[in-house]
Coordinates of C-alpha atoms in Angstrom, one line a residue:
X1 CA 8.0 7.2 14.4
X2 CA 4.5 8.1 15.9
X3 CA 6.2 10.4 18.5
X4 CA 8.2 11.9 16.0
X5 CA 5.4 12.2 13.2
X6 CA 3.2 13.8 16.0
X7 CA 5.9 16.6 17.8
X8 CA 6.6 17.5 14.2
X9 CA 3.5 17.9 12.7
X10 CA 1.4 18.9 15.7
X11 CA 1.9 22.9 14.8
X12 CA 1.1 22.9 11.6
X13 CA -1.7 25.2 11.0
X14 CA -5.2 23.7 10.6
X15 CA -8.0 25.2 12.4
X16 CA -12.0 25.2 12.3
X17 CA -12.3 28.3 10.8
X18 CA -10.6 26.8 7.8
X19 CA -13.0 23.8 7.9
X20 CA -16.0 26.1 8.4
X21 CA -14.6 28.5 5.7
X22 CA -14.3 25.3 3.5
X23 CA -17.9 24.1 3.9
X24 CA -19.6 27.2 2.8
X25 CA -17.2 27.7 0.1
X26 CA -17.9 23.9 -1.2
X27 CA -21.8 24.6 -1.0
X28 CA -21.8 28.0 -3.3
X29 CA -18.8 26.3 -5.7
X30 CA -20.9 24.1 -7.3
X31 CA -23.5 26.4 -8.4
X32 CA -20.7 28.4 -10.0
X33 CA -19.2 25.0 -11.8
X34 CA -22.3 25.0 -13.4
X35 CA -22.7 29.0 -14.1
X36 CA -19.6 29.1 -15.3
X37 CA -17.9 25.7 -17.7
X38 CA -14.5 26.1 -18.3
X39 CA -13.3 25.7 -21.5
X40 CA -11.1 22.6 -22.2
X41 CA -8.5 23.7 -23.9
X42 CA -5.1 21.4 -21.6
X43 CA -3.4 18.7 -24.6
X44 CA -5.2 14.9 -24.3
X45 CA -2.7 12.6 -22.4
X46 CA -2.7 9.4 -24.8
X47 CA 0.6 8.4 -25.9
X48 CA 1.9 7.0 -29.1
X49 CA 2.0 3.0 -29.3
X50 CA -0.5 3.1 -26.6
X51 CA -3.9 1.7 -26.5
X52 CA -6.6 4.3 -25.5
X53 CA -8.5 2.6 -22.7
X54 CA -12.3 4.1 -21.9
X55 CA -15.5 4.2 -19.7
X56 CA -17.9 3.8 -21.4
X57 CA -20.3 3.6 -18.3
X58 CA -20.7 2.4 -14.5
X59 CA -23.5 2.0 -12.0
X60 CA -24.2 0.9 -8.7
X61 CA -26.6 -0.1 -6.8
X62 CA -27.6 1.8 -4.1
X63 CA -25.1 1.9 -1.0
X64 CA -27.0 1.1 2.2
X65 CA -26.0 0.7 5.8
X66 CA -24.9 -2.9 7.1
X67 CA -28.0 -4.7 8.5
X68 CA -31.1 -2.6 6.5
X69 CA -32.5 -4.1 2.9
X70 CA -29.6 -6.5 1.8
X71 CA -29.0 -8.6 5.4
X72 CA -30.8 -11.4 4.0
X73 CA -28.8 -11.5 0.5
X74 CA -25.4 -12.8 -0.3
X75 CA -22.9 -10.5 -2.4
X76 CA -23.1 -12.4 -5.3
X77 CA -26.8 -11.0 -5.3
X78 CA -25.5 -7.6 -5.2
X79 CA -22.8 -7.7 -7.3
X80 CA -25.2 -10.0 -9.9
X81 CA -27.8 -7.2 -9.5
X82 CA -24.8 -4.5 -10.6
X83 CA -23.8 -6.2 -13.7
X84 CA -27.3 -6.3 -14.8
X85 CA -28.1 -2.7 -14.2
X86 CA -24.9 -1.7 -16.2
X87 CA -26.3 -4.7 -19.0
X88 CA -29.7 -2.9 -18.7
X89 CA -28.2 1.0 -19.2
X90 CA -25.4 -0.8 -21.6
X91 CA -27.4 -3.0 -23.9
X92 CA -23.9 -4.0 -24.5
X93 CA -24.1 -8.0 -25.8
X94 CA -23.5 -10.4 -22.9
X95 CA -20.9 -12.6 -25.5
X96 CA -19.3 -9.4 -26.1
X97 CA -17.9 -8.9 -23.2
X98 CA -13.9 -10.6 -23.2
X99 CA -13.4 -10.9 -19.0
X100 CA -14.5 -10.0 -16.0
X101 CA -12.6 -8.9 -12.5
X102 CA -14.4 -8.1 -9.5
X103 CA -12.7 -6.7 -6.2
X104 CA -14.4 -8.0 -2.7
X105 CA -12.4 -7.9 0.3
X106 CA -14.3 -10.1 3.3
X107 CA -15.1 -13.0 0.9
X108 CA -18.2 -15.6 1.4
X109 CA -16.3 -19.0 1.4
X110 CA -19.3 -20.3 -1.1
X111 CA -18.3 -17.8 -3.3
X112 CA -15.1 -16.8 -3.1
X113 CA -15.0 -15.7 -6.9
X114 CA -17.5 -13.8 -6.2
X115 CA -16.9 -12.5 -9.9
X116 CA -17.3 -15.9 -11.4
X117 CA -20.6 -16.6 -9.7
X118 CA -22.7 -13.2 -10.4
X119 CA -21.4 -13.6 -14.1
X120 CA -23.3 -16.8 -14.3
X121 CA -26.6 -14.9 -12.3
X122 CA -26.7 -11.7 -14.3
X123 CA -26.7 -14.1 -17.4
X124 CA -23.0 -13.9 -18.9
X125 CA -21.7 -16.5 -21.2
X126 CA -20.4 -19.6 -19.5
X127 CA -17.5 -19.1 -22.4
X128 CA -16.6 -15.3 -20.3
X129 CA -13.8 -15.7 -17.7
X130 CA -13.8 -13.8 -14.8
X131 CA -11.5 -13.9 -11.1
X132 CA -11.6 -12.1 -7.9
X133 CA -8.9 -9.8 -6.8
X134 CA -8.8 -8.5 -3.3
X135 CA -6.5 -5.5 -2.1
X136 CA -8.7 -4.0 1.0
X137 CA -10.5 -0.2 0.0
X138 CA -8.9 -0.5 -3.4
X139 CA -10.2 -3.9 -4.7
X140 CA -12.4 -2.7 -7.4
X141 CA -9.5 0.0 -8.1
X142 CA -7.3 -3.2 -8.5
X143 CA -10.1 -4.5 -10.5
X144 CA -10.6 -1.8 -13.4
X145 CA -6.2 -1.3 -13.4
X146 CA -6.6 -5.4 -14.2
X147 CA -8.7 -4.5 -17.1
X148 CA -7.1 -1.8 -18.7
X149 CA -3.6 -3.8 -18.4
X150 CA -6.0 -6.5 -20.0
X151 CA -6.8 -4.4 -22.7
X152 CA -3.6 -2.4 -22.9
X153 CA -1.9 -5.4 -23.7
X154 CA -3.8 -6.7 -26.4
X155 CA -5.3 -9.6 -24.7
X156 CA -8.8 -7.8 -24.4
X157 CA -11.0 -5.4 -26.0
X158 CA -14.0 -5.0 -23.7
X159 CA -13.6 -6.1 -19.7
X160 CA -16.4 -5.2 -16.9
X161 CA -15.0 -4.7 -13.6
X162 CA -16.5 -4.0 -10.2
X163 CA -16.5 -5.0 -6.9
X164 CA -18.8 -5.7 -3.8
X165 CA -19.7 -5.9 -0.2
X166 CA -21.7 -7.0 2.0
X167 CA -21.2 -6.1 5.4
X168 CA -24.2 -7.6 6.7
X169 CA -23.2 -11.3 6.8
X170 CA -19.4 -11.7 7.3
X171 CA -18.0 -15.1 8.1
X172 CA -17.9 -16.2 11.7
X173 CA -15.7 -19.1 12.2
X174 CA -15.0 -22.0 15.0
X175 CA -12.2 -21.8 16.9
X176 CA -9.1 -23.5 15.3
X177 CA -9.2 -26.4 17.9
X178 CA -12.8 -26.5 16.9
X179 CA -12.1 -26.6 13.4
X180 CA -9.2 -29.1 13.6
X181 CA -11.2 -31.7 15.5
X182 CA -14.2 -31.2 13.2
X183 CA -11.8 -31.9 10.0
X184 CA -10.4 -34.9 12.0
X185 CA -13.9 -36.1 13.1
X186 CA -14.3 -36.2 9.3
X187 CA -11.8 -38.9 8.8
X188 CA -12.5 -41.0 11.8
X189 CA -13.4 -44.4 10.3
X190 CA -15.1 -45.9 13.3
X191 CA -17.2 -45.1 15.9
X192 CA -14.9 -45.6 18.4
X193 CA -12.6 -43.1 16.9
X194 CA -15.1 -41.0 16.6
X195 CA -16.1 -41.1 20.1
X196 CA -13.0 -40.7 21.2
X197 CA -12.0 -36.9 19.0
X198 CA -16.0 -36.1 20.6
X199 CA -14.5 -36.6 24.4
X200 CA -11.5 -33.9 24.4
X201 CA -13.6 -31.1 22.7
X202 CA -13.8 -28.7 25.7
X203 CA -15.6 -25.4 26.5
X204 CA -13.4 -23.3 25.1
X205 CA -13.6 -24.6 21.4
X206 CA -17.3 -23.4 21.0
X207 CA -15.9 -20.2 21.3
X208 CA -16.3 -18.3 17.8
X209 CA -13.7 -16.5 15.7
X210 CA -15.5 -12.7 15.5
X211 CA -14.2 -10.6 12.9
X212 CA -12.9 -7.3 13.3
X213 CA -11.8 -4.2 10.9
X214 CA -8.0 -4.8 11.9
X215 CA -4.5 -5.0 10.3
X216 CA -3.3 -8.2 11.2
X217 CA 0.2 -7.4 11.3
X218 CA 0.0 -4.8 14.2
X219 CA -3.7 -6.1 15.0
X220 CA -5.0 -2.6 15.4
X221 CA -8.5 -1.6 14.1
X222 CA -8.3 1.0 10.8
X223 CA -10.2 3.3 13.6
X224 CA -7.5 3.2 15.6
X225 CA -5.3 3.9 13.7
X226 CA -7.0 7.3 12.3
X227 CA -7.7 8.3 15.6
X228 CA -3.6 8.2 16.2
X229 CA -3.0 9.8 12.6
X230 CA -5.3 12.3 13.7
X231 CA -4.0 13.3 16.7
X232 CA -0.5 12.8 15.1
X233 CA -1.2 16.0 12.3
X234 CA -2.6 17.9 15.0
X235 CA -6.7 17.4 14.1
X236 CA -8.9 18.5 16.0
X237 CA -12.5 16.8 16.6
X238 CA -14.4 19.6 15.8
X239 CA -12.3 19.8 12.3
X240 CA -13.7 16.2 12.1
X241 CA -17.0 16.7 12.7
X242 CA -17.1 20.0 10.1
X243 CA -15.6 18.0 7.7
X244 CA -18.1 15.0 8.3
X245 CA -21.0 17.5 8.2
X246 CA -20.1 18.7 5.1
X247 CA -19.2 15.4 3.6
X248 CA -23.4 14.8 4.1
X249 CA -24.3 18.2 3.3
X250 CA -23.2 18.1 0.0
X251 CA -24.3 14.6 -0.7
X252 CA -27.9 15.4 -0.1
X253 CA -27.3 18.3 -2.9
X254 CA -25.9 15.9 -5.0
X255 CA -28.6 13.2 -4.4
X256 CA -31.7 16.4 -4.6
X257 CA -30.3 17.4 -7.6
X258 CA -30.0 13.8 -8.9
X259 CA -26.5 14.1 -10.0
X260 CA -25.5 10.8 -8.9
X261 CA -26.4 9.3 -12.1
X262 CA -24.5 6.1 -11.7
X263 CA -27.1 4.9 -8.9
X264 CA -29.5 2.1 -10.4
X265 CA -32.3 1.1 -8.7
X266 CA -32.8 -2.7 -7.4
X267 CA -35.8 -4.6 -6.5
X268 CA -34.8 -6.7 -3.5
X269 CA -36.3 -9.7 -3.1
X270 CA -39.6 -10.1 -0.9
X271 CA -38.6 -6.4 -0.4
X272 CA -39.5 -2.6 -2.0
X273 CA -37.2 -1.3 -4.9
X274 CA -34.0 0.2 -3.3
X275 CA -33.4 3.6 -5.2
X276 CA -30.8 5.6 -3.4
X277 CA -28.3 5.1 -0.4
X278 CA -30.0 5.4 3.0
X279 CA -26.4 6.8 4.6
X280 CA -26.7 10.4 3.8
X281 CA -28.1 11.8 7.0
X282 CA -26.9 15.7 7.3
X283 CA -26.9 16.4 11.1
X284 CA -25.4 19.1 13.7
X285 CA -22.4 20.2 14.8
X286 CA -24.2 19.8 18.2
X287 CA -25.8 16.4 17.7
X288 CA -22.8 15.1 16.4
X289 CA -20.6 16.8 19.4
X290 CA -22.7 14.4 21.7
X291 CA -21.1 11.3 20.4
X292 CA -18.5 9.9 22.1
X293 CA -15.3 8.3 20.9
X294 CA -15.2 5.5 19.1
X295 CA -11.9 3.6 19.2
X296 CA -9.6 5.7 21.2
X297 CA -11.4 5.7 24.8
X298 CA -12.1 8.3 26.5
X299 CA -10.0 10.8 24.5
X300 CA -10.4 10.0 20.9
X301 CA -11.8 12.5 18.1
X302 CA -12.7 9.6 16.0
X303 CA -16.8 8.9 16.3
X304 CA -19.5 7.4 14.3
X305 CA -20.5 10.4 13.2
X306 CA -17.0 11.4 11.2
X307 CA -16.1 7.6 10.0
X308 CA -17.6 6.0 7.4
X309 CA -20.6 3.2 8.3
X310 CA -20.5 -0.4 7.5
X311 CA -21.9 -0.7 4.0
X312 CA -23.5 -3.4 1.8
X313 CA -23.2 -2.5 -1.7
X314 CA -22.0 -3.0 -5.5
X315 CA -20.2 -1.7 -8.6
X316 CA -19.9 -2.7 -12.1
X317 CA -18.1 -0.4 -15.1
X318 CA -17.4 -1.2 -18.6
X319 CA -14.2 -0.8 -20.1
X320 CA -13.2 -1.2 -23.8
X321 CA -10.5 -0.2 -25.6
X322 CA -11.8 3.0 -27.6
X323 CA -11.8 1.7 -31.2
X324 CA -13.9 -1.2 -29.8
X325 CA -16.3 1.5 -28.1
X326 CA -16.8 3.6 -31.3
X327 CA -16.8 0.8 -33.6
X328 CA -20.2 0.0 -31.2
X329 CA -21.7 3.1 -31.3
X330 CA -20.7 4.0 -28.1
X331 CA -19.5 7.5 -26.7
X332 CA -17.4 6.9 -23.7
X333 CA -17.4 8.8 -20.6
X334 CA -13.5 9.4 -20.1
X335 CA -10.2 8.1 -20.0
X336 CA -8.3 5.7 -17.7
X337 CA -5.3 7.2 -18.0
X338 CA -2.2 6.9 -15.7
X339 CA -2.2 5.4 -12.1
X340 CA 0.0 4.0 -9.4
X341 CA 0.0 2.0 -6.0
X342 CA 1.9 2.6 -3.3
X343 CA 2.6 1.3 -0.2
X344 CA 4.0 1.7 3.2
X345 CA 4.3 1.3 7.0
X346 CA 0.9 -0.3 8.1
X347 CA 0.9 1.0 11.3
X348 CA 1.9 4.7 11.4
X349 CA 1.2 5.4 7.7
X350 CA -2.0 3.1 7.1
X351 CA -4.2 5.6 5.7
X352 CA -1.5 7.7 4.2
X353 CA -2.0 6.2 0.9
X354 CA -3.7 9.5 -1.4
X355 CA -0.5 11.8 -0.1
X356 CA 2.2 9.0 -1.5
X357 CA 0.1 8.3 -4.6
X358 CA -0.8 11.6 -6.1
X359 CA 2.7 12.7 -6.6
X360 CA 3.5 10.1 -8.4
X361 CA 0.7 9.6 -10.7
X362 CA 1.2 13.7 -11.3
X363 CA 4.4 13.0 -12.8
X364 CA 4.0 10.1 -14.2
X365 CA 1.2 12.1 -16.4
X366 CA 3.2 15.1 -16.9
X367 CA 0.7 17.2 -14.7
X368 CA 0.7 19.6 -11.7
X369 CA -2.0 19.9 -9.4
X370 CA -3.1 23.2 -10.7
X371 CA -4.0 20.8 -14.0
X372 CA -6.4 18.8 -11.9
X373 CA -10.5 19.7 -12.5
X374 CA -12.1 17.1 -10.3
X375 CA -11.0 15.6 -7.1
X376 CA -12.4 12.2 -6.0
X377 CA -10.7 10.7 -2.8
X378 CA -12.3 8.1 -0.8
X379 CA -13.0 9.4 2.5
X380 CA -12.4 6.5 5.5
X381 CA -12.6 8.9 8.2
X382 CA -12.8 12.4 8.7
X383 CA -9.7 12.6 10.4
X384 CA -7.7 10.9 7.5
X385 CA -8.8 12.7 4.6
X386 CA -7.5 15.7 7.0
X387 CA -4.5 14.5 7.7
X388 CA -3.6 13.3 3.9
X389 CA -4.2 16.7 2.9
X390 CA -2.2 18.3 5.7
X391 CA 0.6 16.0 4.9
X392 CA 0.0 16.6 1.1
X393 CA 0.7 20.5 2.1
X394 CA 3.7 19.6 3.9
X395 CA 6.9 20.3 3.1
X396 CA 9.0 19.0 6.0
X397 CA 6.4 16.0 5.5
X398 CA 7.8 15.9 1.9
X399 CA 11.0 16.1 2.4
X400 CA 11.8 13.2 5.8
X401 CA 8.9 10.3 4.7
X402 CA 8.7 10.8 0.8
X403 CA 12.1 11.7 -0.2
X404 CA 10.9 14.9 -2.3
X405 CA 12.4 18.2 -2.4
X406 CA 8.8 19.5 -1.8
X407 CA 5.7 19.1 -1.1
X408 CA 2.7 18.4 -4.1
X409 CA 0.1 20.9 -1.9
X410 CA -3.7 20.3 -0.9
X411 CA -6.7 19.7 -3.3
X412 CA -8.3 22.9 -3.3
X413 CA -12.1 21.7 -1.8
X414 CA -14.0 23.7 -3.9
X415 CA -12.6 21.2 -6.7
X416 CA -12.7 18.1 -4.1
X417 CA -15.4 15.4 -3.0
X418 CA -18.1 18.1 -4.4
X419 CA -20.6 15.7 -4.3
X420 CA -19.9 13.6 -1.2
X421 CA -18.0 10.9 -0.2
X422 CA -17.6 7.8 1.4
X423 CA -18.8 9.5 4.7
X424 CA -21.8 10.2 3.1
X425 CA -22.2 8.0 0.7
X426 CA -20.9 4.8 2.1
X427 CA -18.4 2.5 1.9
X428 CA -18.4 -1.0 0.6
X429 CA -15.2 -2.1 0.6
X430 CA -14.8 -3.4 -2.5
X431 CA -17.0 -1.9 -4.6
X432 CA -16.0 2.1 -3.2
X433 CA -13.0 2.4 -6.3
X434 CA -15.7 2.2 -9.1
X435 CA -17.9 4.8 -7.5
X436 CA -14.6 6.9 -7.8
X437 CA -13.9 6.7 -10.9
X438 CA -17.6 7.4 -12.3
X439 CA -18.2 10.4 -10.1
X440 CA -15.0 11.9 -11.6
X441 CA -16.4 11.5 -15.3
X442 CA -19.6 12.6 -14.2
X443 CA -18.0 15.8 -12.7
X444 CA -16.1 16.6 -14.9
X445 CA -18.5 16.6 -17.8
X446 CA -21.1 18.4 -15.8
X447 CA -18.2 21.0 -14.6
X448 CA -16.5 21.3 -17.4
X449 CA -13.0 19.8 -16.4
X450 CA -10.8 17.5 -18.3
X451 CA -8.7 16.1 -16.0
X452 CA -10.0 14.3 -13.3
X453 CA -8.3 12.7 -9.9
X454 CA -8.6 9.7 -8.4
X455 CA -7.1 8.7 -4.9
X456 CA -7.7 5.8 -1.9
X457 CA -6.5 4.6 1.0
X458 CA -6.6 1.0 1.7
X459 CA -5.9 -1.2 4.7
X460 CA -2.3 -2.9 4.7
X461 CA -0.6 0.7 4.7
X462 CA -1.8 0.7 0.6
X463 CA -2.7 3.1 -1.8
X464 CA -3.7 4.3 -5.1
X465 CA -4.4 6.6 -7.8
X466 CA -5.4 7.1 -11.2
X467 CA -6.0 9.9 -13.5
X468 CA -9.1 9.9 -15.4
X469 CA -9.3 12.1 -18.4
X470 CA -13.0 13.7 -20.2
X471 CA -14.0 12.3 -23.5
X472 CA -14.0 14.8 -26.1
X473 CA -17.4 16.5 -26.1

């Protein structure tokens, strides 16, 4: 399929003048957003018999690269420092709170309900319930869809969700033989038995289990694979790079400007106050043309400079159903409205998740893409978000790998990722969904929109998205 996927695709026209013309257009387009607010005038999208589900607020703390403020803490620090930042901007009662879901996706074995365990440190009831999900780049996606089913159905009327990661300490295991003859040693009843599991451990068993950013059904690295999907839809490196450049560009506007209002500061223990993410770094086409490949040796486009960093971080957002939010004196910040999950072949398709996704949610709102105000899709690599919005602008891609007459067409970029991404921004696995979701609300409220998109990628060959509609003004 990669052979086919890459003759068939390769001519399809993407070039670095469009990249280039994209970028500047992106920089002046915000500054007209906020010259000119559109009015809202498209119909709401709640349905009859259906429970309104609502934002009411999210935060994060600060996204930093792996190994700076947060090595020394443990992610139920983070994610306990994320629920009380959304308590503190909130006020919202601890007991009033019905569940809690967090998504993490390298989990600490202490505290593998990571959820459970920050509850209890940011002070929640011991009376609130609250699980873990996991589902790779979309665990805190999985995380808030958990709460508005929760909600949806009755069974809840206010749910925080979230999700975390921390990047900086992931587990590092024995070898198996290791492991076995350690659990074995732990039964041994006498010495002699003991002595006797001590005398075959060899060499070889102190070896350690490293982990490693890879699919472990085709046991490639995510990198590796965006470096092939790249090269498959005909991307060039220096499309990557302008992309990438961009990406920071307009995240240092966004953080100037201090429109990334979900960010909530966090004193770090025996440290300084953490107040904004240390990953937006806008650079040069030349500096960045110096790097060399990162996965794909020696003739890869994918580098550090046009993939996202390892990133510690956290997310929290409060949901409620909206007669619960107004009967609190709340005024919510949007909609959850519809969303999907898809899923396909993990190794050709692995990051192909946005293009299979937005279709679907599209119809099953009743919208086109010309409806759409606000794009937010998570941005793994340069080279992905690329080649998802080639694909998305592809009919012959439509019509042999999605079964559709047609193809949905491209975000237009001066609606999409205005105010960085994941490139930019960082990515913590599991906390990257709620950062999504808030930036769309945000954006759309400070642009005028009412209908907001939501999109991701996710290891496993997964997607999802989710349409998120304004809250009457």
């Amino acid at each position: 399929m990669s052979s086919m996927l890459s003759s068939a695709l390769r001519n399809l026209p993407v070039s670095s003048a469009w990249a280039a013309g994209a970028l500047a257009r992106s920089l002046s387009c915000s500054s007209q957003f906020q010259a000119a607010v559109q009015p809202k005038t498209k119909k709401t999208l709640g349905k009859t018999g259906v429970k309104n589900v609502v934002v009411v607020e999210g935060v994060r703390i600060p996204f930093l690269q792996s190994g700076t403020s947060y090595a020394d803490l443990m992610p139920h620090d983070l994610a306990r420092a994320a629920l009380q930042g959304l308590l503190t901007r909130t006020s919202v009662p601890r007991d009033v709170v019905d569940y809690i879901v967090y998504g993490t996706v390298i989990q600490e074995v202490k505290t593998s309900n990571v959820a459970r365990e920050a509850a209890l440190g940011a002070g929640f009831s011991d009376k609130t319930p609250a699980h873990t999900v996991t589902m790779a780049c979309i665990s805190s996606n999985q995380a808030m869809t958990t709460g508005v089913g929760m909600i949806a159905a009755g069974q809840c009327d206010v749910v925080v969700a979230g999700g975390v990661e921390l990047m900086s300490d992931v587990p590092i295991r024995h070898s198996r033989k290791m492991r076995k003859t350690m659990l074995t040693l732990n039964r041994a009843k006498t010495l002699g038995q003991k002595l006797s599991l001590i005398s075959k451990i060899r060499p070889d068993y102190f070896a350690p289990e490293l982990p490693a950013v890879a699919e472990f059904s085709t046991s490639e690295t995510m990198g590796h694979s965006a470096d092939r999907l790249a090269a498959a839809f005909g991307i060039s490196r220096l499309e990557q790079d302008e992309y990438a450049l961009r990406s920071h560009t307009l995240a240092k506007k966004a953080q100037d400007e201090g429109l990334l209002q979900d960010v909530v500061p966090f004193k770090v223990p025996g440290k300084d106050t953490v107040t904004k993410d240390n990953g937006i770094r806008p650079s040069s086409m030349e500096q960045m043309g110096k790097l060399k490949p990162a996965f794909v040796k020696p003739y890869g486009t994918v580098t550090a400079a046009n993939s996202s960093f390892l990133t510690d971080g956290a997310s929290a957002i409060l949901i409620m159903s909206e007669e619960k939010a107004l009967a609190m004196g709340y005024k919510p910040k949007a909609y959850l409205r519809d969303f999907v999950y898809v899923s396909q072949d993990p190794k050709d398709q692995l990051l192909l998740g946005p293009t299979y996704a937005t279709p679907k949610v599209l119809e099953k709102a009743g919208l086109s893409l010309s409806d759409i105000d606000v794009f937010e899709f998570h941005e793994a690599f340069a080279g992905q978000i690329l080649a998802n919005l080639k694909a998305m602008d592809s009919d012959w891609f439509a019509q042999n790998y999605m079964g559709r007459k047609s193809k949905v067409g491209a975000p237009p970029l001066d609606k999409f990722n205005t105010w960085g991404g994941s490139l930019s921004l960082g990515h913590p696995f599991g906390a990257t969904g709620c950062r999504l979701v808030i930036t769309a609300a945000h954006r759309l409220k400070k642009e005028g929109g009412q209908y907001g998109l939501v999109a991701a990628c996710a290891a496993g060959g997964q997607g999802h998205a989710m349409v998120v509609e304004l809250y009457p003004q």
